[in-house]
Each structure stands twice: as structure tokens, then as C-alpha cells.
PDB file of C-alpha atoms in Angstrom:
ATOM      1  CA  UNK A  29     -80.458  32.844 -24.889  1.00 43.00           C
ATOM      2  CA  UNK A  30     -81.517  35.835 -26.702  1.00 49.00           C
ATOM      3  CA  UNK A  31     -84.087  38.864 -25.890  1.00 55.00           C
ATOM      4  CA  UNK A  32     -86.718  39.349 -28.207  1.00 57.00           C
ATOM      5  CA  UNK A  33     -90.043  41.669 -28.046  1.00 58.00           C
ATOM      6  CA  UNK A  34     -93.642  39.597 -28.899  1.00 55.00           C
ATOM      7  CA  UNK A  35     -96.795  41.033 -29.636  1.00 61.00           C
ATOM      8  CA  UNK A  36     -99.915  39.089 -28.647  1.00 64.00           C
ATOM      9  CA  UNK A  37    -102.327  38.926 -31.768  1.00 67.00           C
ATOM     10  CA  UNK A  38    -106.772  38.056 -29.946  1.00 68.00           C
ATOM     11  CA  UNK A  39    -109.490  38.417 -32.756  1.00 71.00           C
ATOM     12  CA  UNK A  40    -107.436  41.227 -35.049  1.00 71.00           C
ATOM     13  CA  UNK A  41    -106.630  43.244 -31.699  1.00 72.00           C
ATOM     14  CA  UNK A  42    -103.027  43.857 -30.819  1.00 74.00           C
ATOM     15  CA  UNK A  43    -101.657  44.112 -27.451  1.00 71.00           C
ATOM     16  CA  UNK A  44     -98.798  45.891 -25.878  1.00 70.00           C
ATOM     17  CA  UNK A  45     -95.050  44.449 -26.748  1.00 65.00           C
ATOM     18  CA  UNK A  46     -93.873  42.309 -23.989  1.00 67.00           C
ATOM     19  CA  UNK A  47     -90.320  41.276 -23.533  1.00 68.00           C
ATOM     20  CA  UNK A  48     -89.889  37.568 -23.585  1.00 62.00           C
ATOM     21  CA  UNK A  49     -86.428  35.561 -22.928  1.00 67.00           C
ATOM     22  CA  UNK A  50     -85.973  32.484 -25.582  1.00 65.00           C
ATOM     23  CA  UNK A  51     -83.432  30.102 -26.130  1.00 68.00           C
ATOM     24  CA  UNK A  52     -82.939  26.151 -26.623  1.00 72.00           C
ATOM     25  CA  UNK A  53     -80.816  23.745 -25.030  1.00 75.00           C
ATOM     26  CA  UNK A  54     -77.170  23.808 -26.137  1.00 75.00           C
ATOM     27  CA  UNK A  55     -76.140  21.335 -28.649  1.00 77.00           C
ATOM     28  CA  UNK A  56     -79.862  20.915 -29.572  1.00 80.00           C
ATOM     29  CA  UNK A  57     -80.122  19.585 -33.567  1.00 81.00           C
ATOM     30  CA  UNK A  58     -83.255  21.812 -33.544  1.00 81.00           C
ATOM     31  CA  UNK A  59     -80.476  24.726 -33.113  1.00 80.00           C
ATOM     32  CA  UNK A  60     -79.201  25.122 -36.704  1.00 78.00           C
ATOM     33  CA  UNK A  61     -82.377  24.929 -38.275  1.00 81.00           C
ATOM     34  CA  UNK A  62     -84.283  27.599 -36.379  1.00 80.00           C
ATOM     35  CA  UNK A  63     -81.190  29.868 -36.720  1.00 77.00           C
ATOM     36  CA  UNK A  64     -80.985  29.400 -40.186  1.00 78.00           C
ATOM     37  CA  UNK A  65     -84.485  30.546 -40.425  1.00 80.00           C
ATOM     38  CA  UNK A  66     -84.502  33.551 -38.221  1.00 75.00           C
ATOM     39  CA  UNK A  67     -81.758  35.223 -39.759  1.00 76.00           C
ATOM     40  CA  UNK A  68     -83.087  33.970 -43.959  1.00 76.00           C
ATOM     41  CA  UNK A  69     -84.781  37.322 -44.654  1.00 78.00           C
ATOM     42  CA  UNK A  70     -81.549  39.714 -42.760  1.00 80.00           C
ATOM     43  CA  UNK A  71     -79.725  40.322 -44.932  1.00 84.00           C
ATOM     44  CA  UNK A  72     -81.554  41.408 -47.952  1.00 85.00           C
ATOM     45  CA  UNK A  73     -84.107  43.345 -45.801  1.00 81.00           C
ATOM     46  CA  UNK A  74     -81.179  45.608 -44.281  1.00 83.00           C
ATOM     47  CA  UNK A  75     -79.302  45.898 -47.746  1.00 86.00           C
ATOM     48  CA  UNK A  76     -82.497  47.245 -49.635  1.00 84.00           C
ATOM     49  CA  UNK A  77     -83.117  49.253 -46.902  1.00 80.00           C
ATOM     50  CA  UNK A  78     -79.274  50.756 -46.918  1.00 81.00           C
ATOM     51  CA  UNK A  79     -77.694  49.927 -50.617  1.00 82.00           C
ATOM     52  CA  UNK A  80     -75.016  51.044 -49.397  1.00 86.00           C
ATOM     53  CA  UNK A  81     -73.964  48.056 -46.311  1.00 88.00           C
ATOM     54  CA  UNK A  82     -73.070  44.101 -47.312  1.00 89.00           C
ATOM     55  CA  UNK A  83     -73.800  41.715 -45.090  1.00 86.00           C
ATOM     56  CA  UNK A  84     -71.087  39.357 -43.714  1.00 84.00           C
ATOM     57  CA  UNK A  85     -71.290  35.847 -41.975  1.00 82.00           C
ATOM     58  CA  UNK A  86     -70.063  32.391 -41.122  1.00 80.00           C
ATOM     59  CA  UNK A  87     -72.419  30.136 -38.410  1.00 73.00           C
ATOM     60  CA  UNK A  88     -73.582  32.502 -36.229  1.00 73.00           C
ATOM     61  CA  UNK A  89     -71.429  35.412 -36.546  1.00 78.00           C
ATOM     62  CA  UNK A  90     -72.904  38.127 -38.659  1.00 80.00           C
ATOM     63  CA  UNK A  91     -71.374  41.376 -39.588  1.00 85.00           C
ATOM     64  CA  UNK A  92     -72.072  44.317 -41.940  1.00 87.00           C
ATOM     65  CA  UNK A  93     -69.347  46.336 -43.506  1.00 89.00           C
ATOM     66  CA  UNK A  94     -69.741  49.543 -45.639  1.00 91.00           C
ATOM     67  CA  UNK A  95     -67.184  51.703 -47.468  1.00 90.00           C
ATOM     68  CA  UNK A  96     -66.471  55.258 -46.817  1.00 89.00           C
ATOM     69  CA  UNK A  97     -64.304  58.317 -47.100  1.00 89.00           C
ATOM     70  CA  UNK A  98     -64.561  59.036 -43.144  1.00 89.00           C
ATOM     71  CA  UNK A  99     -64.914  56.877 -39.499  1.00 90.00           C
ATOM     72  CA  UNK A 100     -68.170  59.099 -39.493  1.00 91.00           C
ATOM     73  CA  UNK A 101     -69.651  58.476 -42.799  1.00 90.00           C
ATOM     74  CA  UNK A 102     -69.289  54.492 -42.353  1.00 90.00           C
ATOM     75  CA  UNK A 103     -70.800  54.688 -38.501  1.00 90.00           C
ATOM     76  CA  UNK A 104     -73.495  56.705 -39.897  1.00 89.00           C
ATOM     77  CA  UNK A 105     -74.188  53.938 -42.599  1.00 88.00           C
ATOM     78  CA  UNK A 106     -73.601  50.992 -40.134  1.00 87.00           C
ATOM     79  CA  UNK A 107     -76.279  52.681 -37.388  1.00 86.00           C
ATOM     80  CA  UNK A 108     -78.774  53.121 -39.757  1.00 83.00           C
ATOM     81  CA  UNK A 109     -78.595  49.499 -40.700  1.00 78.00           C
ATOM     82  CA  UNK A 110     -79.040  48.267 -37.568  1.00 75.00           C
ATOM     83  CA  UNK A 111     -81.259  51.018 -36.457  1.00 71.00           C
ATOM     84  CA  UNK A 112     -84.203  50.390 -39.663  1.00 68.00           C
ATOM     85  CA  UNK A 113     -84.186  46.342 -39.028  1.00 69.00           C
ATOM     86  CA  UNK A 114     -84.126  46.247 -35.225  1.00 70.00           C
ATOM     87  CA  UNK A 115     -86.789  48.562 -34.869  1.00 69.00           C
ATOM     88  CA  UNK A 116     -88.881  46.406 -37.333  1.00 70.00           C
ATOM     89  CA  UNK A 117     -87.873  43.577 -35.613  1.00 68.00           C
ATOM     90  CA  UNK A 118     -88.001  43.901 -31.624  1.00 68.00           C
ATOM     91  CA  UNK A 119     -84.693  43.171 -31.740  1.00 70.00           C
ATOM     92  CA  UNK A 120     -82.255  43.413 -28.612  1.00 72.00           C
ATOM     93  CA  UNK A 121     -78.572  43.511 -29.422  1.00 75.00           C
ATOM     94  CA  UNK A 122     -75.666  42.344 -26.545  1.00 77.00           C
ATOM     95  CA  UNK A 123     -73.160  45.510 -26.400  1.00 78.00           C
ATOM     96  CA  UNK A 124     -70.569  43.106 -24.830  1.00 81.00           C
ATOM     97  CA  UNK A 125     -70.872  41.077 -28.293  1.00 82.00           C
ATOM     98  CA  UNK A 126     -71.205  44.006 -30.425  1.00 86.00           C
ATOM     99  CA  UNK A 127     -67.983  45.400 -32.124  1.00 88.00           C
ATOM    100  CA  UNK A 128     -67.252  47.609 -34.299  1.00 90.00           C
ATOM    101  CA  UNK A 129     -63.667  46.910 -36.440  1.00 91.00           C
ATOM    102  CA  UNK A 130     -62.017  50.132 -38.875  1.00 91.00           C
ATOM    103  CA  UNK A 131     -59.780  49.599 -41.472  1.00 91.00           C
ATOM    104  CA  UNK A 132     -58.220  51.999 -43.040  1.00 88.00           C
ATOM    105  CA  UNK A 133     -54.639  53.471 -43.973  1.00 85.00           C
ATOM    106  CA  UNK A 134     -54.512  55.961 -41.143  1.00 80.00           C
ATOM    107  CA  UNK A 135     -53.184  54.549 -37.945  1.00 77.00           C
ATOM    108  CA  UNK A 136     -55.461  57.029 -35.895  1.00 78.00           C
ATOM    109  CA  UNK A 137     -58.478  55.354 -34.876  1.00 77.00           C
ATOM    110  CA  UNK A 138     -61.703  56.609 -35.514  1.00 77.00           C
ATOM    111  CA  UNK A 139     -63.020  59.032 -32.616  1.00 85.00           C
ATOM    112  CA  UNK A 140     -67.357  58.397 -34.051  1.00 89.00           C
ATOM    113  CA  UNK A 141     -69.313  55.782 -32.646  1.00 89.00           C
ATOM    114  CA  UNK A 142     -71.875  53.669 -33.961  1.00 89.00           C
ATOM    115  CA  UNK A 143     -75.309  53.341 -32.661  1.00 85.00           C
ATOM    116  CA  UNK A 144     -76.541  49.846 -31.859  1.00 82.00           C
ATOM    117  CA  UNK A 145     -80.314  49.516 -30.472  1.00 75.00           C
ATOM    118  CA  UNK A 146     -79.471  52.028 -27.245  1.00 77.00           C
ATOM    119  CA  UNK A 147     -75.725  51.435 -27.165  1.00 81.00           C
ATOM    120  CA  UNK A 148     -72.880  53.529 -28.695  1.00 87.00           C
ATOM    121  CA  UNK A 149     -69.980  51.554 -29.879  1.00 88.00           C
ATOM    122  CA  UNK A 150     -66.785  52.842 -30.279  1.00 91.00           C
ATOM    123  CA  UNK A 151     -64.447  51.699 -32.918  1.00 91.00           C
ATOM    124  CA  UNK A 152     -62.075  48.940 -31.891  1.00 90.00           C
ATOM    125  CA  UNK A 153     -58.279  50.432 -30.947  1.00 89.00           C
ATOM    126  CA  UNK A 154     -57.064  47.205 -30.695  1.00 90.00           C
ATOM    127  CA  UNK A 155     -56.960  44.404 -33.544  1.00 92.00           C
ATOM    128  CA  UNK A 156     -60.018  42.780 -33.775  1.00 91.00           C
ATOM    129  CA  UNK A 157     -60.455  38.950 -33.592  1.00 91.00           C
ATOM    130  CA  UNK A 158     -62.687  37.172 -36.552  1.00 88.00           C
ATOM    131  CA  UNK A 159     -62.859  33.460 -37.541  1.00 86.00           C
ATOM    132  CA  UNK A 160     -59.445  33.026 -35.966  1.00 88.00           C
ATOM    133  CA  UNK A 161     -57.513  35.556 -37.787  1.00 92.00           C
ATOM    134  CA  UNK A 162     -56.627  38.950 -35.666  1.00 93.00           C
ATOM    135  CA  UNK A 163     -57.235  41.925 -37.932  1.00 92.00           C
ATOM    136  CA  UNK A 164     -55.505  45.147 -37.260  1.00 91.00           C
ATOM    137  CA  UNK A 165     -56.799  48.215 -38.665  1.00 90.00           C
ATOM    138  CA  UNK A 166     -54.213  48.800 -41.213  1.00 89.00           C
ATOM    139  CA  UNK A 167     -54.682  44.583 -42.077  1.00 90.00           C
ATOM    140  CA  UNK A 168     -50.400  44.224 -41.868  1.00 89.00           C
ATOM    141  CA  UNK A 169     -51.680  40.799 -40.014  1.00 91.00           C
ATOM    142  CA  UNK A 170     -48.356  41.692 -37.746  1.00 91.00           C
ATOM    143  CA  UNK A 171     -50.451  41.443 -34.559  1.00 93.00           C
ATOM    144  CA  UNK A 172     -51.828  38.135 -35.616  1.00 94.00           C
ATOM    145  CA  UNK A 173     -48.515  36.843 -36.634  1.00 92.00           C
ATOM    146  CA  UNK A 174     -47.498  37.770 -33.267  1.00 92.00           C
ATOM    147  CA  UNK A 175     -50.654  36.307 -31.035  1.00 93.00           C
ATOM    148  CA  UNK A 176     -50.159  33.067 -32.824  1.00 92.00           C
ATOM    149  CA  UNK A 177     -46.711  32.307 -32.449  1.00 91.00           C
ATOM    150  CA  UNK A 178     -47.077  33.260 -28.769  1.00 92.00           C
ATOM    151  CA  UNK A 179     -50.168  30.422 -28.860  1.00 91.00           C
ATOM    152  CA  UNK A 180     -47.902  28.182 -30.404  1.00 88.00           C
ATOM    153  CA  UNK A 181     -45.104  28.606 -27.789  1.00 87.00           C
ATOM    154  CA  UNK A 182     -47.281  27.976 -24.798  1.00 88.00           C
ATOM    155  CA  UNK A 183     -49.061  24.986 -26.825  1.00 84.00           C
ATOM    156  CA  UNK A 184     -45.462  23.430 -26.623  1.00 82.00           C
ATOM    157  CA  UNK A 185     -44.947  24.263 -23.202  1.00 82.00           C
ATOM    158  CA  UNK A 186     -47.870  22.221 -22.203  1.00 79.00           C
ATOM    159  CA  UNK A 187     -47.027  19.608 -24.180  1.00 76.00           C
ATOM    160  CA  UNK A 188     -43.478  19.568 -23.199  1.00 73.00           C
ATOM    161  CA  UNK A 189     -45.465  18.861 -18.970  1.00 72.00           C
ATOM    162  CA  UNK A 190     -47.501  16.082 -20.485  1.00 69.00           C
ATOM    163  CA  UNK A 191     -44.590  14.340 -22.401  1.00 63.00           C
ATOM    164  CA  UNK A 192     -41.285  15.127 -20.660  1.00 58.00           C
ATOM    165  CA  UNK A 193     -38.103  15.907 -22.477  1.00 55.00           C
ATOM    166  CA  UNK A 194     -39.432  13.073 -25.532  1.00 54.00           C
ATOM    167  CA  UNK A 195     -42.338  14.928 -27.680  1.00 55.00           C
ATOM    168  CA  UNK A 196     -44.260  12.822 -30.411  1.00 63.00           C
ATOM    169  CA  UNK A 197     -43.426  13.803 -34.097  1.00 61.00           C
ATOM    170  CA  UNK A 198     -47.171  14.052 -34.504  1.00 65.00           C
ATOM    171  CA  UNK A 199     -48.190  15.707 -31.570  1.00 68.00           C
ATOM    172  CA  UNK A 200     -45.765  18.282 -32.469  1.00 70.00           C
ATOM    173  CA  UNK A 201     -47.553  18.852 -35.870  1.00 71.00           C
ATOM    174  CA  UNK A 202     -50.644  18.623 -35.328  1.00 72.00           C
ATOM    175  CA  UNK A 203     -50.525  20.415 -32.451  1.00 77.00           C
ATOM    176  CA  UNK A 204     -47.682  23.210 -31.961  1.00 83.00           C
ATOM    177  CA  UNK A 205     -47.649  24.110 -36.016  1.00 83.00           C
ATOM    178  CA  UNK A 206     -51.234  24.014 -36.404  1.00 85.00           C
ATOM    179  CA  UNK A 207     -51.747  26.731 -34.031  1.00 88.00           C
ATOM    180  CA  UNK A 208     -48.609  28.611 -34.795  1.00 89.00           C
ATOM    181  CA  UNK A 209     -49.041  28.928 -38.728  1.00 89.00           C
ATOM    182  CA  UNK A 210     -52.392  29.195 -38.474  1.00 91.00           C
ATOM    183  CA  UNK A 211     -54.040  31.753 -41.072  1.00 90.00           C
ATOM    184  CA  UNK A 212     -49.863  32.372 -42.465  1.00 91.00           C
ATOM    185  CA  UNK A 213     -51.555  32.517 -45.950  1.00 91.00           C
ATOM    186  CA  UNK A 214     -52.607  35.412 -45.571  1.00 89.00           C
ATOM    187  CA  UNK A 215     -49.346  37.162 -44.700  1.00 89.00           C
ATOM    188  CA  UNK A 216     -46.687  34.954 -45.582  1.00 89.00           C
ATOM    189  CA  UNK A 217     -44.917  37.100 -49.011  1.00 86.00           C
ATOM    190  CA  UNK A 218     -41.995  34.884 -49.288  1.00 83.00           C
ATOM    191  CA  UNK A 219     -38.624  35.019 -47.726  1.00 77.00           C
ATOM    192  CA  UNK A 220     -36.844  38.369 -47.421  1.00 77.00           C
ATOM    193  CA  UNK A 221     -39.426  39.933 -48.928  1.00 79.00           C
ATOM    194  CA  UNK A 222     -40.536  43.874 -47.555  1.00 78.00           C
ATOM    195  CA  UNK A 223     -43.264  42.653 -44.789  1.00 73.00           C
ATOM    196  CA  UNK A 224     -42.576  39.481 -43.439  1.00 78.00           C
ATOM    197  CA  UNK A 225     -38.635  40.045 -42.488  1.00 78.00           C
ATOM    198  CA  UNK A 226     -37.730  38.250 -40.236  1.00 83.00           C
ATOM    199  CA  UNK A 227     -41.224  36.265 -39.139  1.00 87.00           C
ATOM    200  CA  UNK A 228     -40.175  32.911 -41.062  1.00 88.00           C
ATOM    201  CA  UNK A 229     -36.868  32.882 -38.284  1.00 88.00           C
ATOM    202  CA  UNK A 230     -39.052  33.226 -35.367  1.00 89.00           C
ATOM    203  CA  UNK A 231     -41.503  30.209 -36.606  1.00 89.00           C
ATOM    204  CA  UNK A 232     -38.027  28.591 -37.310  1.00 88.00           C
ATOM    205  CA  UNK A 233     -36.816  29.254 -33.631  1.00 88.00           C
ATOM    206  CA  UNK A 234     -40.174  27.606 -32.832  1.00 87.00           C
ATOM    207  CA  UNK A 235     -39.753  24.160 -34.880  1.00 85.00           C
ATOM    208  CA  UNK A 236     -36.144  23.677 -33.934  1.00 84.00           C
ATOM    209  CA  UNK A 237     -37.212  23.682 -30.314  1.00 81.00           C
ATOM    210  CA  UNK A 238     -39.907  20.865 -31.595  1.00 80.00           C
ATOM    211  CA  UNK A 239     -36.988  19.305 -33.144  1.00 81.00           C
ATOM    212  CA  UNK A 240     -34.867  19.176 -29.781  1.00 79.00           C
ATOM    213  CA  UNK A 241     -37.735  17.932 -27.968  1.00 77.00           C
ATOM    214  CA  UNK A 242     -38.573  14.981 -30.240  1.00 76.00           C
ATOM    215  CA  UNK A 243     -35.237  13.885 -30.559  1.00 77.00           C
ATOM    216  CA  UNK A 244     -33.406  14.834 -27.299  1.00 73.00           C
ATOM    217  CA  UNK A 245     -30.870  16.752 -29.048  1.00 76.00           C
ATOM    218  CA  UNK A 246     -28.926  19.263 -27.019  1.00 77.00           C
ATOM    219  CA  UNK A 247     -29.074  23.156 -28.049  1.00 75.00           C
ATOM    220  CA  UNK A 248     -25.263  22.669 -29.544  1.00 78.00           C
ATOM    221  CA  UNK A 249     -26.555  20.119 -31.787  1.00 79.00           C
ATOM    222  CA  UNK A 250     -26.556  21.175 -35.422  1.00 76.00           C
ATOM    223  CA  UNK A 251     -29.899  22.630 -36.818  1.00 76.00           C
ATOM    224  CA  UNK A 252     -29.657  20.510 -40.103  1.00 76.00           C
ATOM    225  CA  UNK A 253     -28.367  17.559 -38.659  1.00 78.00           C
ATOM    226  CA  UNK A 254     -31.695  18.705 -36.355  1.00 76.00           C
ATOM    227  CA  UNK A 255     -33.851  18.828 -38.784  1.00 76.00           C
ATOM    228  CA  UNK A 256     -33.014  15.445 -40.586  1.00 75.00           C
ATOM    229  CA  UNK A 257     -33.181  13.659 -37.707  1.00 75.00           C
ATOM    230  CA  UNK A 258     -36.648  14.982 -35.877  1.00 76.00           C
ATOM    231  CA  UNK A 259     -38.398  14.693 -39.396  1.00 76.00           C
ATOM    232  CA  UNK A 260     -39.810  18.415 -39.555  1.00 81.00           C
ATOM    233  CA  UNK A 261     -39.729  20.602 -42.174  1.00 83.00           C
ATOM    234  CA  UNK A 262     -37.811  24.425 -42.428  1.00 85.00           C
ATOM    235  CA  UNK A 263     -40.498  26.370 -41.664  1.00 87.00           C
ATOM    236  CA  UNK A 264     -40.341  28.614 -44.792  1.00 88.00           C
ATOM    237  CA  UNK A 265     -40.706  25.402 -46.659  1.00 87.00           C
ATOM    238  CA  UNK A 266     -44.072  24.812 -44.777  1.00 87.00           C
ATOM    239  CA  UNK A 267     -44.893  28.655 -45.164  1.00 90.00           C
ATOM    240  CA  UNK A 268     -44.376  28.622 -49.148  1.00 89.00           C
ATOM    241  CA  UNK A 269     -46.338  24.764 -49.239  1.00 88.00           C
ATOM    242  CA  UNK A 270     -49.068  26.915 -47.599  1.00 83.00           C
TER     243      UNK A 270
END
């Protein structure tokens, strides 16, 4: 559902602005296709009107980032593009949606706010989720690194309920690894390199419990003798294949 404001057009008189609440089913194939056409003109209205902002999206997540030598200067930029088009628009924005990410070399966050319809958002202290990947504001990727692997270690503690003590080679890589490794490209610099000390071990530490589980192995059992037997990969190899 979404809030939008309609004006009522009778014989070339307008009336007053009226809230209305729209929305379609969920799941409707009718979705998509209105979407697509609501949001065709965005993008290049609010960049003309601010040369200075880019839009951003994927589906139905839409952003709009701008450069700047300050927090203020770029929530000055980012208000006024959503200020110009919503006004021209009747457009309501959610706050609890709304977010406003800042990435820059300082590890202060940014104390200005950005103005959204009638909300002020602050800038996000915390790392800020998008398509899966958790960006910090300094983009090191450690706090995704670390959200994932913790993802990955309860994925194989539920799996370890539903299977007992015998995992499925399979299962285990489709998955434990898959949510685990998930967006490594991004940070992954190699082995030993200034960065990513030290992450490839705790993946490891991950897979050799896989290993244990698929095989039955006990903890003594060696971790290459491991390995051969339970059929998975080092995980730097999979890193550097990624």
C-alpha cells in the first residue's frame, strides 16, 4: 500500500487534494508493470532538477546518492531532491523505510539530518543493509563479513536439528556456504593480505565443522584427512574461485 494525494479534474475546474490509500494484491502480475511505470519519469525529473544527485535502484528499492565535502552539504543536496519531486508529486514517503547511509573516511558520523516530506532523518550510525551486502560507513565490509558468518553458523545449527549428527554434502553447500560467503567478492584481498587477516580461518573453522558433520568425524580427526573425505573445499580456495 502506498499514500498518494489526487486531485479531482470536472469541466477544467480543480478541486481540493484529497488523500487516497492505493495498492494491489500481493503477487499480482499487474504489480511490475504499474511500478515500472510510476517510477519511468523519477529519475531524470529529480536529476535535472538537482545535477548534482544520481539516482540508484534495483526492483523496488530506489536511492539517491550525491558527493560532498561535508555530512551537511550532501543532506542539503539529498533534501532538496526529495523535497522539488514530492512536492510536484503528492508524494508521501514511510520514515520507517527511509534511510539515510554516509560514507566517508571519518569514523564520526554525521550530526545533519536530511529532510524527507515532513520527516528528518538522521544519518545511519550503524552499517546499513542494501541488496544483501551490510555497508559500513568507512565500506571495510568487516561488519558484513561478520553478520554473515554469524548467518552461516546458525544456518548449520538448524540444519544440524533437521539432519542429526549426518549432514548432506549438498545441503551443506548450498546452504551453510551460500549464506556464509555471500557478497566475499567484495572483500576477500587474498590470503595474508593487510584487511582480511585472519577472516579466511574463521570461514575455515566454519567448513571443517561441515566437514565433521557430513562425515561423522570426531574433532581429533585430521583437517586434511577431513577435508578429503567430506568432499569440501579450503575455504580460501572457494574465496580466491570467487
Amino acid at each position: 500500500m502506498s499514500d498518494c494525494q489526487v486531485k479531482l479534474v470536472l469541466d477544467g475546474k480543480t478541486g481540493e487534494a484529497s488523500p487516497v490509500n492505493t495498492g494491489i494484491p500481493q503477487g499480482s502480475q499487474a504489480a511490475p508493470i504499474l511500478f515500472v511505470i510510476y517510477l519511468s519519469g523519477i529519475f531524470d525529473v529529480v536529476e535535472s532538477a538537482v545535477p548534482s544527485v544520481h539516482g540508484l535502484s534495483f526492483v523496488d528499492d530506489i536511492g539517491w546518492w550525491v558527493a560532498g565535502t561535508n555530512n551537511k552539504e550532501v543532506a542539503a543536496k539529498l533534501s532538496a531532491a526529495t523535497l522539488e519531486w514530492a512536492a510536484g508529486n503528492g508524494v508521501a514517503f514511510d520514515h520507517g523505510k527511509t534511510e539515510a547511509p554516509l560514507f566517508q573516511w571519518k569514523k564520526r558520523t554525521g550530526t545533519a539530518r536530511v529532510t524527507v516530506g515532513s520527516n528528518s532523518i538522521p544519518f545511519n550510525k550503524e552499517a546499513t543493509r542494501w541488496l544483501g551486502i551490510w555497508l559500513d560507513s568507512q565500506l571495510t565490509l568487516k561488519d558484513h563479513h561478520a553478520i554473515r558468518l554469524r548467518d552461516g553458523k546458525k544456518a548449520m545449527a538448524r540444519l544440524h536439528q533437521l539432519t542429526g549428527q549426518m549432514g548432506l554434502l549438498p545441503v551443506m553447500m548450498a546452504f551453510i556456504q551460500s549464506v556464509a560467503m555471500f557478497g566475499s567478492e567484495l572483500w576477500w584481498k587474498g590470503d595474508h593480505v593487510w584487511g582480511t587477516t585472519g577472516q579466511a580461518d574463521e570461514l575455515q573453522r566454519l567448513v571443517n565443522q561441515e566437514a565433521r558433520a557430513t562425515t561423522g568425524c570426531f574433532r581429533t580427526t585430521n583437517l586434511e584427512a577431513l577435508s578429503m573425505k567430506s568432499g569440501l573445499r579450503a575455504a580460501t580456495a572457494q574465496l580466491e574461485n570467487r
